[in-house]
Coordinates of C-alpha atoms in Angstrom, one line a residue:
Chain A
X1 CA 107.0 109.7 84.3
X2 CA 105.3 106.4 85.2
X3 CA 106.3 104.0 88.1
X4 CA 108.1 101.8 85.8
X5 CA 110.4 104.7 84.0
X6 CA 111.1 105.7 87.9
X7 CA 111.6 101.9 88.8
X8 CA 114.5 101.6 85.7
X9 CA 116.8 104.4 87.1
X10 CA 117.5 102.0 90.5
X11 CA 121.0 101.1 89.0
X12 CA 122.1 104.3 87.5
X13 CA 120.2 107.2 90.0
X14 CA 119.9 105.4 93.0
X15 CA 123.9 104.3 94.2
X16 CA 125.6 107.3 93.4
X17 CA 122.8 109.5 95.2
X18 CA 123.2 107.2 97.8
X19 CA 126.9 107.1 98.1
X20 CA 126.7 110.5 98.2
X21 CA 124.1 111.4 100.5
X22 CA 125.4 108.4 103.5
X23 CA 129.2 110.2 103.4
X24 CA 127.8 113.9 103.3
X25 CA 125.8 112.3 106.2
X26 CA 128.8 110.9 108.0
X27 CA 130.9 114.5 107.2
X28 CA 128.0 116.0 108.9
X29 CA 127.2 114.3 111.8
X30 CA 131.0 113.8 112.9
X31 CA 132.2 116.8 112.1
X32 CA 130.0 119.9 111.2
X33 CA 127.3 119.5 113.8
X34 CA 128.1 121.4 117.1
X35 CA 129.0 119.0 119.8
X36 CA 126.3 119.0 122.9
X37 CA 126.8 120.7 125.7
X38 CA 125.6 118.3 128.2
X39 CA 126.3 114.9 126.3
X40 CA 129.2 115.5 124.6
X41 CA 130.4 114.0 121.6
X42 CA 128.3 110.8 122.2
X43 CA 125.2 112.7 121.3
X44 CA 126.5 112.3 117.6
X45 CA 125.5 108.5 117.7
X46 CA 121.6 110.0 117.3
X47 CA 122.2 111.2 114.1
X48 CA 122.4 107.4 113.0
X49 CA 120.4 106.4 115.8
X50 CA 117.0 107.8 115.3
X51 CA 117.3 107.3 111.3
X52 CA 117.7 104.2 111.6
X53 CA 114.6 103.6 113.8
X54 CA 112.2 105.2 110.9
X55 CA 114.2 103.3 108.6
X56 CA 113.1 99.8 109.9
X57 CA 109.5 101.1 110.3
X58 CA 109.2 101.9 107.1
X59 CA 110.7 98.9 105.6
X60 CA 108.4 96.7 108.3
X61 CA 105.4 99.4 107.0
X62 CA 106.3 98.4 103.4
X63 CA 107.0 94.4 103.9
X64 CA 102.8 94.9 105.6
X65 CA 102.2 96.6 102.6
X66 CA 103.5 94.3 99.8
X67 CA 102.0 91.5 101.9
X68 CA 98.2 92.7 101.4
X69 CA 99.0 93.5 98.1
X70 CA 100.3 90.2 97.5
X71 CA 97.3 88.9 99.1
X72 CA 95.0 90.2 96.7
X73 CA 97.0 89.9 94.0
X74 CA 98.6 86.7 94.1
X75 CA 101.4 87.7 92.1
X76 CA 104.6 86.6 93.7
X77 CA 106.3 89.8 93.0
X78 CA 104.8 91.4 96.4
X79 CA 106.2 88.6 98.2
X80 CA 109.5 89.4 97.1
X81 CA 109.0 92.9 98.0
X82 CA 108.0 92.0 101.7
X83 CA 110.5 89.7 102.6
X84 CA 113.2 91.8 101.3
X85 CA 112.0 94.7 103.0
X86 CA 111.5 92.5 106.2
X87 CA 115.6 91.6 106.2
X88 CA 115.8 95.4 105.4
X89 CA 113.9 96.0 108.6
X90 CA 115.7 93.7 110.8
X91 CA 118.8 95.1 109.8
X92 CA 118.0 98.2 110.4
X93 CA 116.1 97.7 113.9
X94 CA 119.6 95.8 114.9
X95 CA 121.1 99.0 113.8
X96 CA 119.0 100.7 116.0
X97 CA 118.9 98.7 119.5
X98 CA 123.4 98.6 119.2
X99 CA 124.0 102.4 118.4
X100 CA 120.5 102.7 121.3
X101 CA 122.5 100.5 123.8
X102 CA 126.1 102.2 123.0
X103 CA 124.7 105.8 123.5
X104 CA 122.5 104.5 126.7
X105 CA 125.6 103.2 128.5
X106 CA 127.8 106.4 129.3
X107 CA 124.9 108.6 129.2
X108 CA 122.6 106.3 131.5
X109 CA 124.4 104.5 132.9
X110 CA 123.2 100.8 131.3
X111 CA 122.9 99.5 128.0
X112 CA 119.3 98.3 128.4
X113 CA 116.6 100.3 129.5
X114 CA 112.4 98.6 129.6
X115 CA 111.3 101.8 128.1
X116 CA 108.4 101.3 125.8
X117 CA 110.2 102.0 122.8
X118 CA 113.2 100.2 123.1
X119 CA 110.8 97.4 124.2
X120 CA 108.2 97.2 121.3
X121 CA 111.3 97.9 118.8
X122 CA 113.0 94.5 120.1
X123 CA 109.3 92.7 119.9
X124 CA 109.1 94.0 116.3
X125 CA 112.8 92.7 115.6
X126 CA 111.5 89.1 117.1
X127 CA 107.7 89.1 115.0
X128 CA 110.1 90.0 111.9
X129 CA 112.8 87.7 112.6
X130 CA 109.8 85.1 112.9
X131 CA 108.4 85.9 109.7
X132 CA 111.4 85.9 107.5
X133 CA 112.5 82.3 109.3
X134 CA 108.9 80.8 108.3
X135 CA 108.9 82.3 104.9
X136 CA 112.7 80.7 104.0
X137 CA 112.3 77.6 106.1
X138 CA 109.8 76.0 102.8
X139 CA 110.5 76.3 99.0
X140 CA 110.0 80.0 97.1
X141 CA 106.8 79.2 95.1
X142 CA 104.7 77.0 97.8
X143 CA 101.3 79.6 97.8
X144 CA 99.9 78.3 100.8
X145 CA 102.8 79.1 102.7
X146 CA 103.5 82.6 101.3
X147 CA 100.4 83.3 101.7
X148 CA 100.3 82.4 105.6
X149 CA 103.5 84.4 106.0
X150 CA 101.3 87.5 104.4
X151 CA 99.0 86.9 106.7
X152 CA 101.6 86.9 109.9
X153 CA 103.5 89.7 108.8
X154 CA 99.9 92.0 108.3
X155 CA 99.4 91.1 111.6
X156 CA 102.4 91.5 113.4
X157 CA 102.5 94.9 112.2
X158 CA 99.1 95.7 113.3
X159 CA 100.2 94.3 116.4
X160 CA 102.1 97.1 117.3
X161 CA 100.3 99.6 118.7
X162 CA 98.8 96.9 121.2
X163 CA 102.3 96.2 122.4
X164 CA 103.6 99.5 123.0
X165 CA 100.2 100.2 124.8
X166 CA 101.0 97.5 127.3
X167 CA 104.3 97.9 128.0
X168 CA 104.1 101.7 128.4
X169 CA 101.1 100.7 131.2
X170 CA 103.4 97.9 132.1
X171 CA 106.3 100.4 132.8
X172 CA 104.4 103.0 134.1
X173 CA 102.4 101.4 136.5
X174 CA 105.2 100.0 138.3
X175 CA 108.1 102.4 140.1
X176 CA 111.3 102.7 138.2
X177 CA 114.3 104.5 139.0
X178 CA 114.1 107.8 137.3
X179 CA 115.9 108.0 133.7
X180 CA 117.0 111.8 133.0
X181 CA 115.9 112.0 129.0
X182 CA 117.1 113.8 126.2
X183 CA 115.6 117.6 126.3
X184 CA 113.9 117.1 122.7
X185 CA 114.0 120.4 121.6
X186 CA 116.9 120.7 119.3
X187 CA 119.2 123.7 118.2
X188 CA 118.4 124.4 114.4
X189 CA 121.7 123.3 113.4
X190 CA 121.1 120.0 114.9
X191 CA 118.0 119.4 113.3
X192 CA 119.2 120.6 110.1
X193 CA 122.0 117.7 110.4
X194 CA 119.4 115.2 112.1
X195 CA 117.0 115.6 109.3
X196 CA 119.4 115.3 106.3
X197 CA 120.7 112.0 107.5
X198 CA 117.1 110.7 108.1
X199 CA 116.5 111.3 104.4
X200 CA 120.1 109.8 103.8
X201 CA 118.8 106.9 105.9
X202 CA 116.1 106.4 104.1
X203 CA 117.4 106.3 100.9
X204 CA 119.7 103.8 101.6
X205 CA 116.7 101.6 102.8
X206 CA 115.1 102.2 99.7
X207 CA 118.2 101.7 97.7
X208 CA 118.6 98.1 99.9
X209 CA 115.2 97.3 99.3
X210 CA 115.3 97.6 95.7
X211 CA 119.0 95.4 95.2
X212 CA 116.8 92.4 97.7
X213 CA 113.7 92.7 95.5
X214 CA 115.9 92.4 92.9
X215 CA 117.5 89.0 94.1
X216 CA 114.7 87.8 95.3
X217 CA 113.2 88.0 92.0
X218 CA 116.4 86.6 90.5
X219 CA 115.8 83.5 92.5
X220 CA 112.4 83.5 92.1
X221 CA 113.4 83.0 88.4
X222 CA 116.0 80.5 88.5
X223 CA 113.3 78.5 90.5
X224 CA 110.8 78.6 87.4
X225 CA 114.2 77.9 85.2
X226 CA 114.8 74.8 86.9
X227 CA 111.1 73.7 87.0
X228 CA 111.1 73.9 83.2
X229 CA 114.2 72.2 82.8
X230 CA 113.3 69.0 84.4
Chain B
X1 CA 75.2 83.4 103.1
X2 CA 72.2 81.6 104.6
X3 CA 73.0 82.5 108.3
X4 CA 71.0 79.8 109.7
X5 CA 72.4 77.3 108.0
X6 CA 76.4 78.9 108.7
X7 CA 75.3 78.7 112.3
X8 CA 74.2 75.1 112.1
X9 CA 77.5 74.4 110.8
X10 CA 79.6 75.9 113.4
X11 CA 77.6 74.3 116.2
X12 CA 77.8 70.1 114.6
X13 CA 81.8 71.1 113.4
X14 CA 82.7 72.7 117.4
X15 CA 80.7 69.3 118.6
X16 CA 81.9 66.8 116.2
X17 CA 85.8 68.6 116.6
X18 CA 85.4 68.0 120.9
X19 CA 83.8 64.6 120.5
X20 CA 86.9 63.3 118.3
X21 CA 89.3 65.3 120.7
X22 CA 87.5 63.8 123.3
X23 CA 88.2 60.0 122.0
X24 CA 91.6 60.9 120.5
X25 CA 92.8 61.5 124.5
X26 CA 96.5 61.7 123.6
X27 CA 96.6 65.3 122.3
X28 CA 94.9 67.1 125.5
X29 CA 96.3 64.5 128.3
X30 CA 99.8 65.7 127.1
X31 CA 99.4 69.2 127.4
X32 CA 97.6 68.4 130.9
X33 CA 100.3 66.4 131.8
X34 CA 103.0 69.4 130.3
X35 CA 101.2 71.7 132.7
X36 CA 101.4 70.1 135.7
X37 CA 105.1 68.8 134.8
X38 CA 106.4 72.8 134.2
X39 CA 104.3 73.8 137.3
X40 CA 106.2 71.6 139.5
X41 CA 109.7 72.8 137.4
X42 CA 108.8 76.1 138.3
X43 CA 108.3 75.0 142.1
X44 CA 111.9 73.9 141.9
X45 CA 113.5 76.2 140.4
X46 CA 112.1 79.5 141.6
X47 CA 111.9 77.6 145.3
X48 CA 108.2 78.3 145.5
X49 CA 107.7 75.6 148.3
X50 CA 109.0 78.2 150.9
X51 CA 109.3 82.1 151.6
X52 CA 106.3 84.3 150.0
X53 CA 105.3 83.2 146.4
X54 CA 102.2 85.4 146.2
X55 CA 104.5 88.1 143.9
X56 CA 106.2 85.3 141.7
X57 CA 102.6 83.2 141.3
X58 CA 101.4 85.3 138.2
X59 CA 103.7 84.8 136.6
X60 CA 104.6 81.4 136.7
X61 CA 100.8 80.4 136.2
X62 CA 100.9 82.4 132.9
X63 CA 104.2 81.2 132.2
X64 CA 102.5 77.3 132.1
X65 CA 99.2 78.2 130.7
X66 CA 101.4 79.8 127.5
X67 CA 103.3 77.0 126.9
X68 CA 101.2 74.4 127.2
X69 CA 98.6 76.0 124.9
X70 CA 101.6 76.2 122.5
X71 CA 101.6 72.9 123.0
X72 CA 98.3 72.0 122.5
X73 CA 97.3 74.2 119.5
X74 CA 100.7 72.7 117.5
X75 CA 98.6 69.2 117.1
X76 CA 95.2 71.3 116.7
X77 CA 95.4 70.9 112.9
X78 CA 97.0 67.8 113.1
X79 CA 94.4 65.3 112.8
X80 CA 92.2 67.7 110.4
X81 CA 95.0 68.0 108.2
X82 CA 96.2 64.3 108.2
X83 CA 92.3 63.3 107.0
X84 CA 91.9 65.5 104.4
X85 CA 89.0 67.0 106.4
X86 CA 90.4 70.6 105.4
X87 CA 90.2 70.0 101.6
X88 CA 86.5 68.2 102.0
X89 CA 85.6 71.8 104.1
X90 CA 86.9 73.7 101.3
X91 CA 84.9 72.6 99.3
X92 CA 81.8 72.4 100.8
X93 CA 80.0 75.5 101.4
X94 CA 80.9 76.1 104.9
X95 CA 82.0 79.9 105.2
X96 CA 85.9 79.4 105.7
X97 CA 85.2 81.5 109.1
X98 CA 83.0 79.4 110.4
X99 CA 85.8 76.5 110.0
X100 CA 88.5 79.1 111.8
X101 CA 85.5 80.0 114.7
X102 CA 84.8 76.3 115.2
X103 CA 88.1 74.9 115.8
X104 CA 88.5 78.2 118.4
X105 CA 86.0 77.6 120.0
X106 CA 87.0 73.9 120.5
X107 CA 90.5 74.8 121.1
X108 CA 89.1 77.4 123.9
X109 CA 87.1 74.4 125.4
X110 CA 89.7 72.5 125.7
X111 CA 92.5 74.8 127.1
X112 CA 89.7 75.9 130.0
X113 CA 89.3 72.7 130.8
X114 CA 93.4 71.8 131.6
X115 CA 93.7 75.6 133.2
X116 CA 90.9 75.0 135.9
X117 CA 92.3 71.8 137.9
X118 CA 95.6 73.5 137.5
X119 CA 94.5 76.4 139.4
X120 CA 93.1 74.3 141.7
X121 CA 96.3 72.4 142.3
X122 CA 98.3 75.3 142.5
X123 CA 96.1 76.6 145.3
X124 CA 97.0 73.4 146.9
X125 CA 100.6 73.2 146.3
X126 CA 101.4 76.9 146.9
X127 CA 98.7 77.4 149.3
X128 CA 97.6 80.9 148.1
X129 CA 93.9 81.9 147.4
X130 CA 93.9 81.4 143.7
X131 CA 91.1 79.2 142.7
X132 CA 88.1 82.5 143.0
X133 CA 86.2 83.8 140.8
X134 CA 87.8 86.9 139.5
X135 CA 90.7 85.0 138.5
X136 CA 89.0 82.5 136.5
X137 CA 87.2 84.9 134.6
X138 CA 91.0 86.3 133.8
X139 CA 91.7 83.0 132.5
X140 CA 88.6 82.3 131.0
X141 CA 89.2 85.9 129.0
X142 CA 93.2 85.7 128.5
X143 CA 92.3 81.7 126.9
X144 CA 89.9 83.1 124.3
X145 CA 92.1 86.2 123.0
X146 CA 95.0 83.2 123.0
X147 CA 93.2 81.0 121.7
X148 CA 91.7 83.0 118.8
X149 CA 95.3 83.4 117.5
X150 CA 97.1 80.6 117.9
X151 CA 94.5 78.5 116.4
X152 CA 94.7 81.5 113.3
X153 CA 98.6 81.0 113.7
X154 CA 98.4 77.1 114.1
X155 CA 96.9 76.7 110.7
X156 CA 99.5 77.1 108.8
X157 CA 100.5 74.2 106.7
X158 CA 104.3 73.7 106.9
X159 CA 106.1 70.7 106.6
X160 CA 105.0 68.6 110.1
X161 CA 108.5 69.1 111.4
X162 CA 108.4 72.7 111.6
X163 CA 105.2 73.8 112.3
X164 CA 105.4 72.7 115.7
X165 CA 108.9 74.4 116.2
X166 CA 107.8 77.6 114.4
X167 CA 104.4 78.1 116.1
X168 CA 105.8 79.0 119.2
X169 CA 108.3 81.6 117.5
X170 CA 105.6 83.2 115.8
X171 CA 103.1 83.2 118.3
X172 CA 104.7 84.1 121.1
X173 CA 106.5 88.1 120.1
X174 CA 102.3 88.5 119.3
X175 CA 101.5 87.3 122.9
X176 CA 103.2 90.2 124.7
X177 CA 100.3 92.5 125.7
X178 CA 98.4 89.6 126.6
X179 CA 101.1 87.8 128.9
X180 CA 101.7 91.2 130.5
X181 CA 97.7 91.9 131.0
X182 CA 96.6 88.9 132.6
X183 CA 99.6 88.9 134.5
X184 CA 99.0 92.0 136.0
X185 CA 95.3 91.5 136.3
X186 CA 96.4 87.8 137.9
X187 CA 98.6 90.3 140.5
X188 CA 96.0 92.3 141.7
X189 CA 93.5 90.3 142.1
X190 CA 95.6 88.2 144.5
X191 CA 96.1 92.3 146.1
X192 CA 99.5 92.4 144.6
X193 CA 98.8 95.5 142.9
X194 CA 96.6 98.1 143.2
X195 CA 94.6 98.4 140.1
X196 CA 93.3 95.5 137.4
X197 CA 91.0 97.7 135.6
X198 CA 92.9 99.1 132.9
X199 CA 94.3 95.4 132.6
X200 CA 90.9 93.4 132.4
X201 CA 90.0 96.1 129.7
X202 CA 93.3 95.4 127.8
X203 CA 92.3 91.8 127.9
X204 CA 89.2 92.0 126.3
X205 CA 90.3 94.9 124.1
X206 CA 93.1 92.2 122.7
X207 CA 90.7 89.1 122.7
X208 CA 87.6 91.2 120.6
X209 CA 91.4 92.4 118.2
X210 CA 92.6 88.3 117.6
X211 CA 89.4 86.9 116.9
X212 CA 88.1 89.7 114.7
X213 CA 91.6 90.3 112.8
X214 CA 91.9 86.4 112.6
X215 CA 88.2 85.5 111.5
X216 CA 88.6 87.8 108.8
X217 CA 92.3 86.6 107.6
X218 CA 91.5 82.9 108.1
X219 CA 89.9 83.0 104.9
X220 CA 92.9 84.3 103.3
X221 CA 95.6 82.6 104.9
X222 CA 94.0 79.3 104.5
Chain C
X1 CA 135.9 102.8 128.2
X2 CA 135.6 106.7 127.5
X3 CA 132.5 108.5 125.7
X4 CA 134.4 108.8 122.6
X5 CA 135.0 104.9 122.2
X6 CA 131.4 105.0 122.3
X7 CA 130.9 106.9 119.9
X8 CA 133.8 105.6 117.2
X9 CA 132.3 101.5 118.0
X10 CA 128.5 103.3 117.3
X11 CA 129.7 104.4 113.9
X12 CA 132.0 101.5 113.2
X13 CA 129.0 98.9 114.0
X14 CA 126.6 101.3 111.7
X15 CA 129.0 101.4 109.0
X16 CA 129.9 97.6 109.4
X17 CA 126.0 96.5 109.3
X18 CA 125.4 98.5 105.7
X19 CA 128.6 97.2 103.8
X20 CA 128.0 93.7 105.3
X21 CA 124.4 93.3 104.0
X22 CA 125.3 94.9 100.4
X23 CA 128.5 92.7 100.0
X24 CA 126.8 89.8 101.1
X25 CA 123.9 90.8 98.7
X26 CA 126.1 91.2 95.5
X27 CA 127.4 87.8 96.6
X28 CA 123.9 86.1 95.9
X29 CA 123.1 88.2 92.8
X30 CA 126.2 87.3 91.4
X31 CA 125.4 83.2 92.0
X32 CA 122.0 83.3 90.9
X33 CA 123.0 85.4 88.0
X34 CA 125.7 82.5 87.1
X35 CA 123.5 80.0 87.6
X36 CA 121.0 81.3 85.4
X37 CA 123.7 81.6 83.0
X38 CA 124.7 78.5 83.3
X39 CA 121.7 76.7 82.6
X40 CA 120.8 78.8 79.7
X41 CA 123.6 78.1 77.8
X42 CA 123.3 74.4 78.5
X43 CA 119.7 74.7 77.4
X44 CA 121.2 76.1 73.9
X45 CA 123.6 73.7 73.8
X46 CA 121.3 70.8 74.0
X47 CA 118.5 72.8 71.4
X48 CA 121.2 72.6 68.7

């Protein structure tokens, strides 16, 4: 089976796996998991919390992606891929720093906490944000422009690592009151329930990422429709 | 590529790009002007003129130096792009690079030149040490990794309105581990904090990054 | 506000963000698809 075979089942596969696999996800992370024993029932919040972190990576990892691709290429479909997987992204890094901030406050004590990787995920949510502003703010087919925006969103993402480097030294160099974390070792069930809705995550991200290619493309063609017309 | 010839290029384009900067005066006596306008904002409304400043000073230092090189590298295109001096380099056979490491290098130039009598006023004003050498050679290092991407990110050929409102949007998310270096460098060489090492070497570690990430993309984005 | 609250807006903001980006999604495809239409058939119209 070739890519394209595998790209033509997105409207009869994809949304019913995907239906499926968010409310299996909800069933098990409200009810079926075992509640903590320190947190309480709060703790359930991680089991949208941390797949929604990897979710916006990989759609920020994929609008990098389709921006080198499109750099090379030139075709305008790998545009369309990055930006919609950029509004993907920022969706899902919103997603992230609310459920972050509503699970911080009764277990810390405060919404926000300058930990490196809350901070670098609210940098990426503003280098992203950027992005998507400067590629909308001028017409769908200007080159020059999407090709800038390629450029910006390659290196935002490489960006990264820098920024988390500095504000972990930036952090830890300077005292801070003393946050008790999260033992990470899990009980099997727990990861069990953590890693199905990570994969049910993720496929909605696909799944979202496919339906704004696919209006993005739509768009991109009405463009071309009305450049012929006149 | 005739290396000899690429070099000549990038020393008459850095010479020819300060000499009309030079005449122009209205681009860098702005952002001089902006600097010493938001240093004396800052005076005001963190109350620098009394109590100790030594801890805020850093910041507020780096604070101006950002903003007016925003300010600056907005209009660094400007003229090149209103002349049609782009399309002419485009097609001559000057190594696109060489166009990006020329206009950096003028860009650099100039920002040094604002950011050292607004050191030295600020060690008047506020009356702390500043003006020595280990700080200048912080700014002399956090201006060329700033410099070497906003002059990447400045390129970009928007409609005039927004290219000055979205540079600084762009730019500055990108500018974090820079900001926070040299502001903690800034800190401990005015005995703030303890150690600038691991600081100074994230400041060159992010200035060799922008201008070897944007010297290769240049090419592309332009 | 009790743990549980937190918990129930965590969810509610989670489930809010997904149907609000697909709904408002559908909403452009739909419009585009239309328009598309639209100027199709006028393009017919005109050929004959």
């Amino acid at each position: 089976m070739n890519l394209n075979t595998l790209y033509n089942l997105r409207w009869t596969v994809l949304p019913p796996v995907v239906g499926v696999a968010i409310t299996v996800m909800a069933g098990l992370a409200l009810v079926s998991a075992p509640t903590e024993v320190v947190e309480g029932d709060v703790q359930r919040l991680l089991y949208v919390h941390l797949p929604s972190a990897l979710a916006s990576y990989l759609s920020f990892g994929i609008t990098a992606v389709c921006s080198a691709l499109f750099l090379i290429t030139r075709d305008f479909k790998w545009d369309a891929g990055a930006q919609a997987a950029a509004l993907v992204g920022l969706i899902f890094t919103a997603l992230t720093l609310i459920t972050g901030a509503l699970w911080g406050r009764p277990i810390w004590g405060v919404y926000w906490q300058w930990d490196p990787r809350i901070t670098t995920t609210l940098i990426l949510f503003l280098i992203f944000a950027a992005y998507l502003v400067a590629r909308k703010s001028s017409e769908l087919d200007n080159e020059r422009v999407a090709r800038f925006c390629s450029v910006y969103a390659i290196i935002g993402f490489l960006d990264v690592p820098l920024i988390h480097m500095s504000v972990r030294w930036w952090r830890t160099l300077h005292p801070q009151p003393i946050v008790s974390r999260l033992d990470p070792a899990l009980p099997t069930e727990m990861l069990l329930v953590t890693l199905f809705s990570v994969a049910a995550v993720l496929l909605v991200a696909v799944w979202f990422i496919v339906l704004g290619v696919e209006t993005e493309l739509l768009s991109q063609r009405l463009l071309k429709i009305k450049g012929r017309v006149r | 590529m005739d290396l000899a010839y690429q070099y000549s290029c990038l020393i008459s384009l850095t010479v020819a790009d300060l000499k009309l900067t030079w005449r122009e005066k209205s681009a860098w006596l702005t952002t001089a002007l902006f600097a010493c306008a938001a240093l004396l904002i800052y005076s005001f409304a963190l109350d620098l003129a009394s109590g100790v400043v030594v801890s805020l000073l850093p910041g507020v230092i780096w604070t101006v130096f950002l903003f007016a090189g925003i300010f600056s590298a907005s209009q660094s295109f400007h003229a090149d792009r209103e002349n049609g001096v782009l399309d002419a380099l485009r097609i001559s056979p000057v190594h696109p690079t060489i166009v990006y490491l020329s206009k950096t290098i003028s860009n650099f130039v100039q920002l040094a030149a604002i950011q050292i009598p607004v050191l030295l006023g600020a060690t008047v004003l506020f009356n702390e040490d500043i003006f020595q050498i280990n700080i200048i050679m912080i700014v002399l290092l956090g201006t060329l990794g700033y410099c070497s991407l906003t002059t990447l990110l400045s390129a970009l050929s928007f409609g005039s309105k927004s290219t000055n409102l979205m540079l600084p949007v762009m730019a500055l998310p990108l500018l974090v581990p820079l900001l926070i270096a040299c502001v903690e460098a800034t800190a401990s060489a005015l005995d703030e904090t303890p150690d600038g090492a691991p600081w100074m070497m994230l400041l060159v570690l992010f200035a060799i990054w922008t201008t070897l990430i944007s010297a290769l993309m240049f090419p592309l984005a332009d | 506000m009790s743990a549980i609250n937190f918990l129930f807006a965590g969810f509610a903001v989670f489930w809010a963000g997904l149907f609000t980006y697909l709904i408002i999604l559908q909403l452009r495809i739909r419009t585009l698809r239309t328009e598309i239409e639209q100027i199709e058939n006028d393009q017919e119209s005109d050929d004959s």
